[in-house]
Amino acid sequence: MYPSPIAKWTRLNRAYYLSLLIALTFIWLLPVLLLLNTALKDNDQINTEAGARFTPPSPLSIEGFWTLLANPAFWQSMALSFAIVLPVVVISISFASLAGYALAKHRFLGRTWIFAFFVAGNFVPFQVLTLPVMRLLQDIMIPVPEIDFSWLSNAVQFALGDFITAFLSNLFRAFELKNGSPYNSAWALILFHGAFQTGFCVFFMRNFIAALPTELIEAARIEGAGEFQIFFKVILPLIKPALAALGLLIFTFVWNDFYWSLVLTQGEFTLAPTALVNLARGEWLNRWNVMAGGSIIVALPPLLFFFFLQRQFVAGLTLGANKG
């Protein structure tokens, strides 16, 4: 038994259905509307009026947005977030696609246990990893050669000016290894998230590739193609929708990370959500309009990324859902 199409419903039932959708949409968007309402007020109105979160702004104020947009530290945190998130996405989906292909289409001893290991890692509460991960990143020592980049700094300053040079200099400082340890640097977040997100990515890609017809791979082998040729010329074009969907999910997960950014980085160089908390602190009270405005701005990159890859995202999640 399948429900009848909406077009065949009575007018009264369609009206009930539409009213329910409108009510659920309003409930879903209510936190966003309250966030925007708070962002468009000045901080005095928020702190002095009772129930100010629910009253309309009077007068309208863009202080919550402008305070951050005029602050170079905010743009630095946004740029650093991209510099951390994009490598994590590339590392995770690159390794996961290769591992997923091997686990899905190759038979070898222990592949079930290896796949179970990746799946089991998704069920480990991340809080129990806090101290081990911190100690591991603190104890790792990476030999860093001493290279004089003063000539490059002078060239960039001459070509781009003092402001952009200072901006890039602060961004590069986030990747400096303190005494050879990646802890308290951007490398700590890249290494951790690149490893931590891989378990889910392998699980996702293995199941997706397993649904692909094995006959395509066998035909390529008959033609004399090697394993890497099969992967890059046969498998990769077929899994592009899955890669887009997975890349969007990992981008959103890492971009919104607050906990590990707070644990693994102790200075000014951190992800945008963590930096936003520091920038919204006032001398005596938190600037809630700045916090609300910053939350909206920080949420824009994943949202734009979703709209840019919307078709691939939906295709990646629904491919294989229908038979015939």
Backbone as numpy.savetxt, mean C-alpha at the origin, in Angstrom:
# Nx Ny Nz CAx CAy CAz Cx Cy Cz
-32.37 -22.67 -7.51 -33.21 -21.47 -7.51 -32.33 -20.23 -7.51
-32.59 -19.34 -8.44 -31.86 -18.09 -8.53 -32.86 -16.95 -8.36
-32.45 -15.86 -7.74 -33.36 -14.71 -7.61 -33.68 -14.14 -8.98
-34.89 -13.63 -9.12 -35.30 -13.06 -10.40 -34.56 -11.76 -10.65
-34.31 -11.39 -11.91 -33.62 -10.13 -12.22 -34.37 -8.93 -11.67
-33.61 -7.89 -11.34 -34.22 -6.69 -10.77 -35.22 -6.07 -11.74
-34.96 -6.20 -13.04 -35.86 -5.61 -14.03 -37.26 -6.21 -13.98
-37.36 -7.43 -13.44 -38.66 -8.09 -13.37 -39.36 -7.86 -12.03
-38.73 -7.15 -11.14 -39.35 -6.86 -9.85 -40.51 -5.88 -10.03
-41.40 -5.87 -9.06 -42.46 -4.87 -9.06 -41.86 -3.50 -8.73
-42.59 -2.46 -9.08 -42.09 -1.11 -8.84 -41.87 -0.86 -7.36
-42.74 -1.41 -6.51 -42.60 -1.22 -5.07 -41.33 -1.90 -4.55
-41.05 -3.11 -5.00 -39.85 -3.82 -4.56 -38.58 -3.09 -5.02
-38.61 -2.56 -6.24 -37.45 -1.81 -6.73 -37.24 -0.55 -5.90
-38.33 0.09 -5.48 -38.21 1.28 -4.65 -37.61 0.94 -3.29
-38.07 -0.19 -2.70 -37.48 -0.64 -1.43 -35.99 -0.93 -1.60
-35.65 -1.59 -2.68 -34.25 -1.97 -2.94 -33.38 -0.72 -3.11
-33.87 0.25 -3.87 -33.12 1.48 -4.09 -32.96 2.26 -2.79
-34.02 2.31 -1.99 -33.94 3.01 -0.70 -32.91 2.36 0.22
-32.88 1.03 0.21 -31.91 0.31 1.04 -30.49 0.60 0.58
-30.26 0.62 -0.73 -28.93 0.92 -1.25 -28.49 2.33 -0.87
-29.41 3.29 -0.97 -29.07 4.67 -0.62 -28.73 4.77 0.86
-29.51 4.09 1.72 -29.25 4.13 3.16 -27.91 3.49 3.49
-27.60 2.34 2.89 -26.33 1.67 3.15 -25.16 2.50 2.63
-25.34 3.15 1.48 -24.28 4.00 0.94 -24.00 5.18 1.86
-25.06 5.77 2.41 -24.88 6.89 3.33 -24.15 6.44 4.59
-24.54 5.27 5.14 -23.87 4.75 6.33 -22.40 4.47 6.03
-22.12 3.94 4.85 -20.74 3.63 4.46 -19.91 4.90 4.33
-20.51 5.95 3.78 -19.77 7.19 3.54 -19.79 8.14 4.72
-20.57 7.84 5.76 -20.69 8.77 6.89 -19.34 9.11 7.53
-18.45 8.14 7.80 -17.15 8.53 8.37 -16.35 9.47 7.47
-16.43 9.26 6.16 -15.71 10.14 5.23 -16.31 11.54 5.25
-17.64 11.62 5.30 -18.30 12.93 5.35 -17.95 13.67 6.64
-17.92 12.96 7.76 -17.54 13.59 9.03 -16.08 14.03 9.00
-15.24 13.24 8.35 -13.82 13.61 8.22 -13.68 14.89 7.40
-14.41 14.97 6.29 -14.36 16.17 5.46 -14.95 17.36 6.21
-16.01 17.14 6.98 -16.62 18.21 7.76 -15.63 18.77 8.79
-14.86 17.88 9.43 -13.85 18.32 10.40 -12.71 19.06 9.71
-12.32 18.59 8.53 -11.19 19.21 7.83 -11.51 20.62 7.37
-12.78 20.94 7.15 -13.17 22.25 6.64 -13.49 23.25 7.76
-13.12 22.92 8.99 -13.31 23.84 10.12 -11.96 24.30 10.63
-11.96 25.44 11.32 -10.73 25.83 12.01 -10.68 25.14 13.37
-9.50 25.06 13.92 -9.32 24.27 15.14 -10.05 24.87 16.34
-10.20 26.20 16.37 -10.92 26.83 17.48 -12.38 26.38 17.52
-13.00 26.30 16.35 -14.40 25.87 16.29 -14.53 24.42 16.76
-13.58 23.57 16.41 -13.64 22.16 16.80 -13.50 22.00 18.31
-12.60 22.78 18.91 -12.29 22.61 20.33 -13.24 23.34 21.27
-14.02 24.29 20.74 -14.87 25.10 21.62 -16.34 24.75 21.52
-16.81 24.29 20.36 -18.23 24.01 20.18 -18.55 22.58 20.58
-19.66 22.41 21.29 -20.13 21.07 21.64 -20.70 20.39 20.40
-20.30 19.14 20.18 -20.77 18.41 19.01 -20.29 18.99 17.71
-19.10 19.61 17.71 -18.60 20.28 16.51 -18.33 19.31 15.37
-18.16 18.03 15.68 -17.91 17.05 14.62 -19.12 16.91 13.69
-20.32 17.22 14.22 -21.54 16.96 13.46 -22.20 18.24 12.94
-21.74 19.39 13.35 -22.31 20.64 12.86 -21.58 21.09 11.61
-22.26 21.73 10.67 -21.58 22.18 9.44 -20.56 23.27 9.75
-19.49 23.35 8.97 -18.46 24.37 9.21 -18.99 25.77 8.93
-18.73 26.67 9.84 -19.14 28.07 9.67 -18.13 28.97 10.36
-17.29 29.67 9.62 -17.18 29.66 8.16 -16.31 28.51 7.68
-16.30 28.30 6.35 -15.43 27.29 5.77 -13.97 27.69 5.94
-13.14 26.71 6.25 -11.71 26.97 6.44 -10.91 25.87 5.76
-9.85 26.26 5.07 -8.96 25.27 4.44 -7.66 25.14 5.24
-7.71 25.58 6.49 -6.51 25.51 7.33 -6.01 24.07 7.47
-6.95 23.11 7.58 -6.56 21.73 7.75 -5.78 21.18 6.58
-6.08 21.67 5.38 -5.34 21.23 4.19 -4.08 22.06 3.98
-4.22 23.38 4.10 -3.11 24.27 3.77 -1.94 24.10 4.72
-2.21 23.82 5.99 -1.13 23.64 6.96 -0.18 22.54 6.52
-0.73 21.48 5.95 0.11 20.38 5.49 0.70 20.65 4.11
-0.10 21.19 3.21 0.39 21.42 1.85 1.52 22.43 1.82
1.57 23.32 2.80 2.65 24.32 2.86 3.83 23.84 3.68
3.77 22.61 4.19 4.84 22.08 5.04 5.72 21.14 4.24
7.00 21.47 4.02 7.88 20.57 3.25 8.03 19.19 3.89
7.91 19.10 5.22 8.04 17.81 5.88 6.94 16.84 5.45
5.75 17.37 5.17 4.66 16.50 4.73 4.95 15.94 3.35
5.41 16.80 2.44 5.74 16.33 1.10 6.91 15.35 1.13
7.81 15.56 2.07 8.93 14.63 2.22 8.43 13.25 2.64
7.47 13.22 3.57 6.93 11.93 4.01 6.14 11.26 2.89
5.44 12.04 2.06 4.71 11.46 0.94 5.68 10.87 -0.08
6.74 11.61 -0.40 7.74 11.11 -1.35 8.42 9.86 -0.80
8.72 9.87 0.49 9.36 8.70 1.10 8.42 7.50 1.09
7.13 7.74 1.26 6.17 6.64 1.21 6.19 5.96 -0.16
6.22 6.78 -1.22 6.32 6.20 -2.56 7.63 5.45 -2.73
8.73 6.01 -2.21 10.04 5.37 -2.34 10.11 4.05 -1.59
9.27 3.87 -0.59 9.24 2.61 0.17 8.22 1.64 -0.42
7.04 2.14 -0.73 5.94 1.26 -1.14 6.20 0.64 -2.51
6.67 1.42 -3.47 6.84 0.91 -4.83 7.85 -0.24 -4.90
9.04 -0.14 -4.25 9.94 -1.31 -4.25 9.32 -2.53 -3.58
8.55 -2.32 -2.51 7.90 -3.46 -1.84 6.93 -4.15 -2.79
6.15 -3.37 -3.53 5.20 -3.96 -4.48 5.94 -4.76 -5.54
7.00 -4.19 -6.09 7.76 -4.88 -7.14 8.39 -6.17 -6.60
9.02 -6.08 -5.42 9.67 -7.26 -4.83 8.65 -8.35 -4.54
7.53 -7.99 -3.94 6.55 -8.98 -3.51 5.91 -9.71 -4.69
5.42 -8.95 -5.67 4.72 -9.61 -6.78 5.69 -10.30 -7.72
6.93 -9.83 -7.82 7.91 -10.50 -8.67 8.26 -11.88 -8.11
8.59 -11.92 -6.83 8.92 -13.20 -6.21 7.70 -14.11 -6.17
6.54 -13.55 -5.85 5.33 -14.36 -5.71 4.89 -14.96 -7.03
5.04 -14.23 -8.13 4.63 -14.78 -9.42 5.53 -15.95 -9.83
6.84 -15.83 -9.59 7.75 -16.95 -9.89 7.49 -18.13 -8.98
7.36 -17.86 -7.67 7.10 -18.95 -6.73 5.74 -19.58 -6.97
4.74 -18.76 -7.28 3.41 -19.29 -7.55 3.39 -20.18 -8.77
4.15 -19.81 -9.80 4.24 -20.65 -11.01 4.89 -21.99 -10.68
5.98 -21.96 -9.91 6.66 -23.21 -9.55 5.76 -24.10 -8.70
5.06 -23.52 -7.74 4.21 -24.32 -6.85 2.95 -24.82 -7.54
2.49 -24.11 -8.56 1.23 -24.48 -9.22 1.44 -25.47 -10.36
2.52 -25.33 -11.11 2.67 -26.09 -12.35 3.85 -27.05 -12.36
4.61 -27.13 -11.29 5.74 -28.06 -11.23 5.52 -29.02 -10.07
5.83 -30.28 -10.31 5.72 -31.30 -9.27 7.12 -31.62 -8.75
7.34 -31.40 -7.47 8.62 -31.71 -6.85 8.38 -32.04 -5.39
9.33 -32.71 -4.80 9.20 -33.17 -3.43 9.12 -31.99 -2.47
8.09 -31.98 -1.65 7.95 -30.96 -0.61 7.21 -29.71 -1.03
6.65 -29.68 -2.25 5.98 -28.44 -2.69 4.75 -28.13 -1.84
4.04 -29.19 -1.39 2.87 -28.97 -0.55 3.27 -28.34 0.78
4.37 -28.82 1.35 4.84 -28.26 2.62 5.34 -26.83 2.45
5.98 -26.55 1.34 6.44 -25.18 1.09 5.25 -24.24 0.97
4.23 -24.67 0.22 3.04 -23.84 0.08 2.34 -23.67 1.43
2.28 -24.75 2.22 1.67 -24.66 3.55 2.43 -23.69 4.44
3.75 -23.64 4.27 4.57 -22.71 5.05 4.20 -21.26 4.72
4.02 -20.96 3.43 3.62 -19.61 3.04 2.22 -19.27 3.57
1.30 -20.24 3.49 -0.06 -19.99 3.96 -0.09 -19.80 5.47
0.66 -20.64 6.20 0.66 -20.55 7.66 1.20 -19.21 8.14
2.14 -18.64 7.39 2.69 -17.35 7.78 1.66 -16.24 7.82
0.57 -16.39 7.04 -0.47 -15.37 7.03 -1.29 -15.36 8.31
-1.22 -16.44 9.09 -2.03 -16.54 10.30 -1.25 -16.19 11.56
0.00 -15.81 11.42 0.80 -15.41 12.57 0.46 -13.97 12.94
0.01 -13.68 14.15 -0.26 -12.28 14.54 1.01 -11.45 14.43
0.91 -10.32 13.74 2.13 -9.55 13.50 2.70 -8.95 14.78
1.87 -8.84 15.84 2.39 -8.27 17.08 3.47 -9.15 17.71
3.36 -10.47 17.53 4.35 -11.35 18.14 5.69 -11.26 17.43
5.72 -10.64 16.26 6.96 -10.50 15.51 7.72 -9.22 15.86
7.14 -8.38 16.69 7.72 -7.06 16.92 9.15 -7.14 17.43
9.37 -7.80 18.56 10.71 -7.87 19.13 11.68 -8.65 18.26
11.31 -9.83 17.73 12.26 -10.53 16.85 12.67 -9.73 15.63
11.71 -9.04 15.00 12.05 -8.25 13.81 12.94 -7.07 14.19
12.64 -6.41 15.30 13.48 -5.29 15.74 14.91 -5.75 16.00
15.07 -6.85 16.75 16.41 -7.34 17.07 17.15 -7.80 15.82
16.42 -8.43 14.90 17.05 -8.89 13.67 17.59 -7.72 12.85
16.77 -6.69 12.68 17.20 -5.54 11.88 18.28 -4.73 12.59
18.28 -4.74 13.91 19.34 -4.05 14.65 20.67 -4.81 14.57
20.60 -6.15 14.50 21.82 -6.95 14.52 22.42 -7.14 13.13
21.62 -6.97 12.09 22.16 -7.11 10.73 23.16 -5.99 10.48
24.32 -6.36 9.99 25.34 -5.38 9.65 25.67 -5.50 8.16
25.39 -4.45 7.43 25.64 -4.43 5.99 26.85 -3.55 5.73
27.92 -4.10 5.17 29.10 -3.27 4.89 28.78 -2.22 3.83
29.01 -0.98 4.16 28.71 0.13 3.26 30.02 0.83 2.90
30.40 0.84 1.63 31.63 1.55 1.25 31.46 3.05 1.38
32.52 3.71 1.76 32.48 5.17 1.88 32.76 5.79 0.51
31.74 6.45 -0.01 31.83 7.07 -1.34 31.53 8.56 -1.19
32.34 9.36 -1.79 32.17 10.81 -1.72 31.21 11.25 -2.83
30.02 11.69 -2.42 29.02 12.15 -3.38 28.90 13.67 -3.39
29.89 14.35 -2.88 29.82 15.81 -2.83 29.74 16.41 -4.23
30.45 15.79 -5.17 30.40 16.29 -6.55 28.99 16.19 -7.13
28.27 15.09 -6.79 26.91 14.93 -7.28 25.98 15.95 -6.63
26.17 16.20 -5.33 25.36 17.19 -4.64 25.55 18.57 -5.25
26.79 18.91 -5.56 27.05 20.22 -6.17 26.42 20.32 -7.55
26.46 19.23 -8.32 25.88 19.24 -9.65 24.36 19.39 -9.59
23.73 18.66 -8.65 22.28 18.75 -8.50 21.87 20.14 -8.03
22.64 20.70 -7.10 22.33 22.04 -6.60 22.43 23.07 -7.71
23.41 22.90 -8.56 23.58 23.84 -9.68 22.43 23.70 -10.68
21.96 22.46 -10.91 20.94 22.22 -11.93 19.52 22.47 -11.43
19.25 22.15 -10.18 17.87 22.18 -9.69 17.59 23.25 -8.64
18.62 23.83 -8.07 18.40 24.86 -7.06 18.49 24.32 -5.65
18.52 25.24 -4.70 18.74 24.87 -3.30 17.57 24.09 -2.71
16.32 24.51 -3.03 15.17 23.87 -2.40 15.05 22.40 -2.78
15.11 22.11 -4.08 14.98 20.72 -4.53 16.17 19.90 -4.08
17.35 20.52 -4.05 18.53 19.81 -3.56 18.37 19.40 -2.10
17.86 20.32 -1.27 17.64 20.00 0.14 16.56 18.92 0.29
15.53 18.99 -0.56 14.46 17.99 -0.51 15.01 16.60 -0.84
15.78 16.50 -1.92 16.36 15.21 -2.31 17.38 14.73 -1.29
18.12 15.67 -0.71 19.12 15.30 0.29 18.45 14.67 1.51
17.35 15.26 1.97 16.63 14.69 3.11 16.03 13.33 2.76
15.58 13.18 1.50 15.01 11.90 1.08 16.09 10.82 1.07
17.27 11.15 0.57 18.36 10.17 0.54 18.85 9.84 1.94
18.75 10.79 2.85 19.18 10.53 4.22 18.35 9.44 4.87
17.10 9.29 4.43 16.24 8.25 4.99 16.76 6.85 4.66
17.60 6.74 3.64 18.13 5.44 3.24 19.54 5.21 3.77
20.06 6.12 4.57 21.39 5.93 5.14 21.35 4.84 6.20
22.33 3.95 6.18 22.45 2.90 7.18 23.27 3.41 8.35
22.68 3.38 9.54 23.37 3.82 10.74 24.26 2.69 11.25
25.56 2.87 11.16 26.53 1.85 11.59 26.32 0.53 10.86
25.85 0.62 9.62 25.65 -0.58 8.82 24.36 -1.32 9.10
23.51 -0.83 9.99 22.26 -1.50 10.35 21.09 -0.85 9.62
20.18 -1.65 9.03 19.02 -1.06 8.35 17.96 -0.53 9.29
18.06 -0.85 10.60 17.06 -0.37 11.55 17.05 1.16 11.58
15.86 1.72 11.74 15.66 3.17 11.79 16.05 3.83 10.47
15.77 3.13 9.38 15.96 3.70 8.05 14.85 3.16 7.15
14.77 3.72 5.95 13.74 3.25 5.01 13.96 1.80 4.62
15.22 1.34 4.67 15.50 -0.04 4.31 14.80 -1.03 5.25
14.61 -0.66 6.51 13.94 -1.55 7.46 12.52 -1.85 7.00
11.80 -0.83 6.56 10.42 -1.03 6.10 10.38 -1.79 4.78
11.33 -1.50 3.88 11.36 -2.22 2.60 11.65 -3.70 2.82
12.66 -4.00 3.65 13.01 -5.40 3.90 11.88 -6.14 4.60
11.29 -5.51 5.62 10.24 -6.20 6.37 9.01 -6.44 5.51
8.48 -5.38 4.91 7.26 -5.54 4.12 7.50 -6.41 2.89
8.68 -6.30 2.28 8.98 -7.16 1.15 8.92 -8.62 1.51
9.35 -8.96 2.74 9.28 -10.35 3.20 7.90 -10.70 3.74
7.31 -9.80 4.52 6.06 -10.10 5.21 4.90 -10.24 4.23
4.87 -9.43 3.18 3.76 -9.48 2.23 3.89 -10.63 1.25
5.07 -11.25 1.18 5.29 -12.29 0.19 4.42 -13.52 0.44
4.16 -13.86 1.70 3.34 -15.04 1.99 1.96 -14.94 1.38
1.29 -13.82 1.58 -0.04 -13.64 0.98 0.05 -13.61 -0.54
1.09 -12.96 -1.06 1.24 -12.86 -2.52 1.43 -14.22 -3.16
2.25 -15.09 -2.55 2.46 -16.43 -3.08 1.15 -17.23 -3.04
0.43 -17.12 -1.95 -0.87 -17.79 -1.84 -1.82 -17.33 -2.95
-1.87 -16.03 -3.19 -2.75 -15.45 -4.20 -2.35 -15.92 -5.59
-1.05 -15.79 -5.93 -0.59 -16.10 -7.27 -0.61 -17.60 -7.56
-0.30 -18.42 -6.56 -0.31 -19.87 -6.80 -1.71 -20.33 -7.17
-2.72 -19.87 -6.45 -4.09 -20.27 -6.75 -4.54 -19.74 -8.11
-4.09 -18.55 -8.46 -4.48 -17.97 -9.75 -3.84 -18.75 -10.90
-2.53 -19.03 -10.79 -1.83 -19.73 -11.86 -2.30 -21.17 -11.97
-2.70 -21.79 -10.86 -3.18 -23.17 -10.89 -4.42 -23.32 -11.76
-5.20 -22.24 -11.90 -6.42 -22.29 -12.71 -6.14 -22.15 -14.20
-4.91 -21.81 -14.58 -4.58 -21.68 -16.00 -4.43 -23.05 -16.63
-4.78 -23.20 -17.92 -4.69 -24.52 -18.56 -3.24 -24.98 -18.71
-2.98 -26.19 -18.25 -1.64 -26.76 -18.34 -1.26 -27.06 -19.78
-2.24 -27.23 -20.66 -1.95 -27.54 -22.06 -1.11 -26.46 -22.73
-1.30 -25.20 -22.33 -0.49 -24.12 -22.90 0.98 -24.31 -22.57
1.27 -24.70 -21.34 2.66 -24.91 -20.92 3.25 -26.11 -21.64
2.48 -27.19 -21.76 2.98 -28.38 -22.44 3.24 -28.11 -23.91
2.37 -27.31 -24.54 2.59 -26.96 -25.94 3.86 -26.14 -26.11
4.11 -25.22 -25.18 5.34 -24.42 -25.26 6.58 -25.29 -25.07
6.50 -26.28 -24.20 7.64 -27.18 -24.00 7.90 -28.02 -25.25
6.84 -28.45 -25.91 7.01 -29.21 -27.14 7.71 -28.37 -28.20
7.43 -27.06 -28.20 8.08 -26.16 -29.15 9.51 -25.84 -28.77
9.97 -26.35 -27.62 11.36 -26.16 -27.22 11.60 -24.97 -26.31
10.55 -24.39 -25.75 10.72 -23.23 -24.87 11.23 -23.69 -23.51
12.14 -22.89 -22.93 12.63 -23.15 -21.59 11.65 -22.64 -20.55
11.96 -22.91 -19.28 11.03 -22.54 -18.21 10.87 -21.03 -18.09
11.97 -20.29 -18.23 11.86 -18.83 -18.15 11.12 -18.27 -19.36
11.33 -18.87 -20.53 10.58 -18.44 -21.71 9.09 -18.71 -21.53
8.77 -19.87 -20.96 7.36 -20.19 -20.71 6.75 -19.18 -19.75
7.50 -18.85 -18.71 6.95 -17.92 -17.72 6.73 -16.54 -18.31
7.75 -16.00 -18.97 7.67 -14.61 -19.43 6.82 -14.45 -20.69
6.71 -15.49 -21.53 5.98 -15.34 -22.79 4.60 -16.00 -22.78
4.37 -16.92 -21.84 3.08 -17.60 -21.78 2.32 -17.24 -20.51
2.96 -17.43 -19.37 2.28 -17.22 -18.09 2.08 -15.74 -17.79
3.14 -14.96 -17.94 3.08 -13.55 -17.53 1.97 -12.77 -18.24
1.79 -12.91 -19.57 0.67 -12.17 -20.20 -0.70 -12.58 -19.66
-0.83 -13.82 -19.20 -2.12 -14.29 -18.71 -2.42 -13.84 -17.28
-1.37 -13.53 -16.52 -1.59 -13.17 -15.11 -1.50 -11.67 -14.87
-1.46 -10.87 -15.92 -1.38 -9.41 -15.72 -2.55 -8.86 -14.91
-3.80 -9.32 -15.15 -4.89 -8.82 -14.28 -4.67 -9.16 -12.82
-4.16 -10.38 -12.54 -3.90 -10.76 -11.15 -2.79 -9.92 -10.56
-1.75 -9.63 -11.34 -0.66 -8.80 -10.85 -1.15 -7.39 -10.53
-2.05 -6.86 -11.37 -2.59 -5.52 -11.11 -3.42 -5.52 -9.83
-4.27 -6.53 -9.65 -5.08 -6.61 -8.43 -4.21 -6.79 -7.20
-3.21 -7.66 -7.29 -2.33 -7.91 -6.16 -1.48 -6.69 -5.85
-0.97 -6.03 -6.90 -0.18 -4.82 -6.69 -0.96 -3.74 -5.99
-2.24 -3.58 -6.36 -3.08 -2.58 -5.70 -3.31 -2.92 -4.24
-3.54 -4.19 -3.93 -3.75 -4.60 -2.54 -2.50 -4.36 -1.70
-1.34 -4.76 -2.22 -0.10 -4.58 -1.46 0.23 -3.10 -1.33
0.01 -2.32 -2.38 0.24 -0.88 -2.31 -0.59 -0.27 -1.18
-1.86 -0.66 -1.09 -2.74 -0.11 -0.06 -2.32 -0.58 1.33
-1.98 -1.87 1.47 -1.57 -2.40 2.78 -0.36 -1.64 3.32
0.66 -1.51 2.49 1.92 -0.91 2.95 1.76 0.60 3.11
1.04 1.24 2.20 0.85 2.69 2.28 0.15 3.08 3.58
-0.81 2.28 4.01 -1.58 2.59 5.22 -0.92 2.08 6.49
0.27 1.50 6.37 0.92 0.94 7.55 1.25 2.04 8.56
0.86 1.81 9.79 1.19 2.72 10.88 2.05 2.03 11.93
1.70 0.79 12.22 2.35 0.09 13.33 3.84 -0.12 13.06
4.17 -0.74 11.92 5.58 -1.05 11.66 6.39 0.19 11.35
5.74 1.18 10.79 6.44 2.45 10.58 6.81 3.08 11.90
5.95 2.92 12.90 6.23 3.46 14.23 7.29 2.64 14.95
7.32 1.33 14.72 8.24 0.44 15.42 9.65 0.49 14.83
9.74 0.49 13.50 11.04 0.32 12.84 11.72 1.63 12.48
11.03 2.74 12.58 11.65 4.05 12.31 11.34 4.97 13.47
12.37 5.54 14.04 12.21 6.37 15.23 12.42 7.86 14.95
12.84 8.21 13.77 13.16 9.60 13.49 12.09 10.27 12.65
12.51 11.28 11.90 11.58 12.05 11.07 11.28 11.37 9.75
12.08 10.37 9.39 11.90 9.72 8.10 11.01 8.49 8.27
9.73 8.65 7.96 8.77 7.58 8.18 7.65 7.70 7.16
6.73 6.74 7.17 5.62 6.75 6.23 4.65 7.87 6.55
3.85 8.24 5.54 2.96 9.39 5.66 1.97 9.28 6.82
1.29 8.13 7.06 0.35 8.08 8.20 1.01 8.37 9.54
2.23 7.84 9.74 2.93 8.10 11.00 3.40 9.54 11.08
3.90 10.07 9.96 4.34 11.47 9.95 3.17 12.41 10.18
1.98 12.04 9.70 0.80 12.89 9.87 0.47 13.09 11.34
0.61 12.03 12.14 0.33 12.15 13.57 1.26 13.17 14.21
2.53 13.15 13.84 3.48 14.10 14.40 3.21 15.53 13.93
2.84 15.68 12.66 2.61 17.02 12.12 1.32 17.64 12.64
0.37 16.82 13.08 -0.91 17.35 13.56 -0.89 17.71 15.03
0.21 17.48 15.70 0.29 17.82 17.12 0.51 19.32 17.29
-0.33 19.92 18.12 -0.15 21.33 18.44 0.66 21.49 19.72
0.82 22.74 20.13 1.59 22.99 21.34 0.87 22.47 22.57
-0.48 22.65 22.59 -1.26 22.20 23.74 -2.31 21.16 23.35
-2.90 21.30 22.16 -3.97 20.41 21.73 -3.64 19.86 20.34
-4.19 18.69 20.05 -4.06 18.15 18.70 -4.88 18.99 17.73
-4.34 19.21 16.56 -5.04 19.97 15.52 -5.86 18.98 14.69
-7.11 18.80 15.12 -7.93 17.77 14.50 -8.28 18.10 13.06
-8.38 19.36 12.72 -8.65 19.71 11.32 -7.47 19.33 10.43
-6.26 19.49 10.94 -5.07 19.09 10.19 -5.03 17.56 10.05
-5.38 16.87 11.13 -5.41 15.41 11.09 -6.43 14.92 10.06
-7.62 15.53 10.05 -8.66 15.12 9.12 -8.28 15.46 7.68
-7.78 16.67 7.46 -7.37 17.05 6.11 -6.23 16.19 5.61
-5.26 15.90 6.49 -4.15 15.04 6.09 -4.60 13.63 5.79
-5.58 13.12 6.53 -6.09 11.78 6.27 -6.71 11.68 4.88
-7.40 12.74 4.48 -8.00 12.75 3.14 -6.91 12.79 2.08
-5.90 13.64 2.27 -4.82 13.75 1.29 -4.04 12.44 1.19
-3.73 11.84 2.34 -2.96 10.59 2.34 -3.74 9.45 1.69
-5.07 9.50 1.77 -5.89 8.44 1.18 -6.01 8.56 -0.33
-5.60 9.68 -0.91 -5.78 9.90 -2.35 -4.92 8.98 -3.23
-3.62 8.78 -2.95 -2.82 7.93 -3.85 -3.37 6.52 -4.03
-3.73 5.77 -2.96 -4.34 4.45 -3.21 -5.65 4.54 -3.98
-6.44 5.60 -3.71 -7.71 5.76 -4.41 -7.49 6.01 -5.89
-6.54 6.89 -6.22 -6.23 7.16 -7.63 -5.63 5.93 -8.30
-4.81 5.21 -7.57 -4.22 3.98 -8.09 -5.32 2.97 -8.42
-6.35 2.90 -7.56 -7.45 1.98 -7.81 -8.22 2.39 -9.06
-8.54 3.66 -9.21 -9.28 4.10 -10.39 -8.47 3.89 -11.66
-7.15 4.04 -11.56 -6.28 3.86 -12.72 -6.26 2.39 -13.15
-6.29 1.46 -12.18 -6.23 0.03 -12.47 -7.56 -0.68 -12.20
-8.65 0.08 -12.24 -9.94 -0.49 -11.85 -10.33 -1.68 -12.71
-10.18 -1.55 -14.02 -10.59 -2.64 -14.91 -9.75 -3.89 -14.67
-8.42 -3.70 -14.53 -7.55 -4.85 -14.28 -7.82 -5.46 -12.91
-8.14 -4.60 -11.93 -8.42 -5.09 -10.58 -9.65 -5.99 -10.57
-10.72 -5.54 -11.19 -11.94 -6.34 -11.23 -11.72 -7.62 -12.01
-10.99 -7.52 -13.14 -10.71 -8.72 -13.94 -9.87 -9.71 -13.16
-8.92 -9.21 -12.38 -8.06 -10.10 -11.60 -8.80 -10.82 -10.51
-9.81 -10.18 -9.93 -10.57 -10.81 -8.84 -11.65 -11.75 -9.35
-12.13 -11.53 -10.59 -13.26 -12.32 -11.08 -12.86 -13.34 -12.13
-11.62 -13.31 -12.64 -11.21 -14.26 -13.66 -11.29 -15.68 -13.10
-11.97 -16.53 -13.80 -12.14 -17.90 -13.34 -13.37 -18.10 -12.49
-14.09 -17.02 -12.18 -15.30 -17.16 -11.35 -16.46 -17.76 -12.15
-16.44 -17.56 -13.49 -17.51 -18.07 -14.33 -16.99 -19.20 -15.21
-17.78 -20.19 -15.42 -17.44 -21.32 -16.27 -18.26 -21.24 -17.56
-17.66 -21.76 -18.65 -18.40 -21.81 -19.88 -18.18 -20.61 -20.75
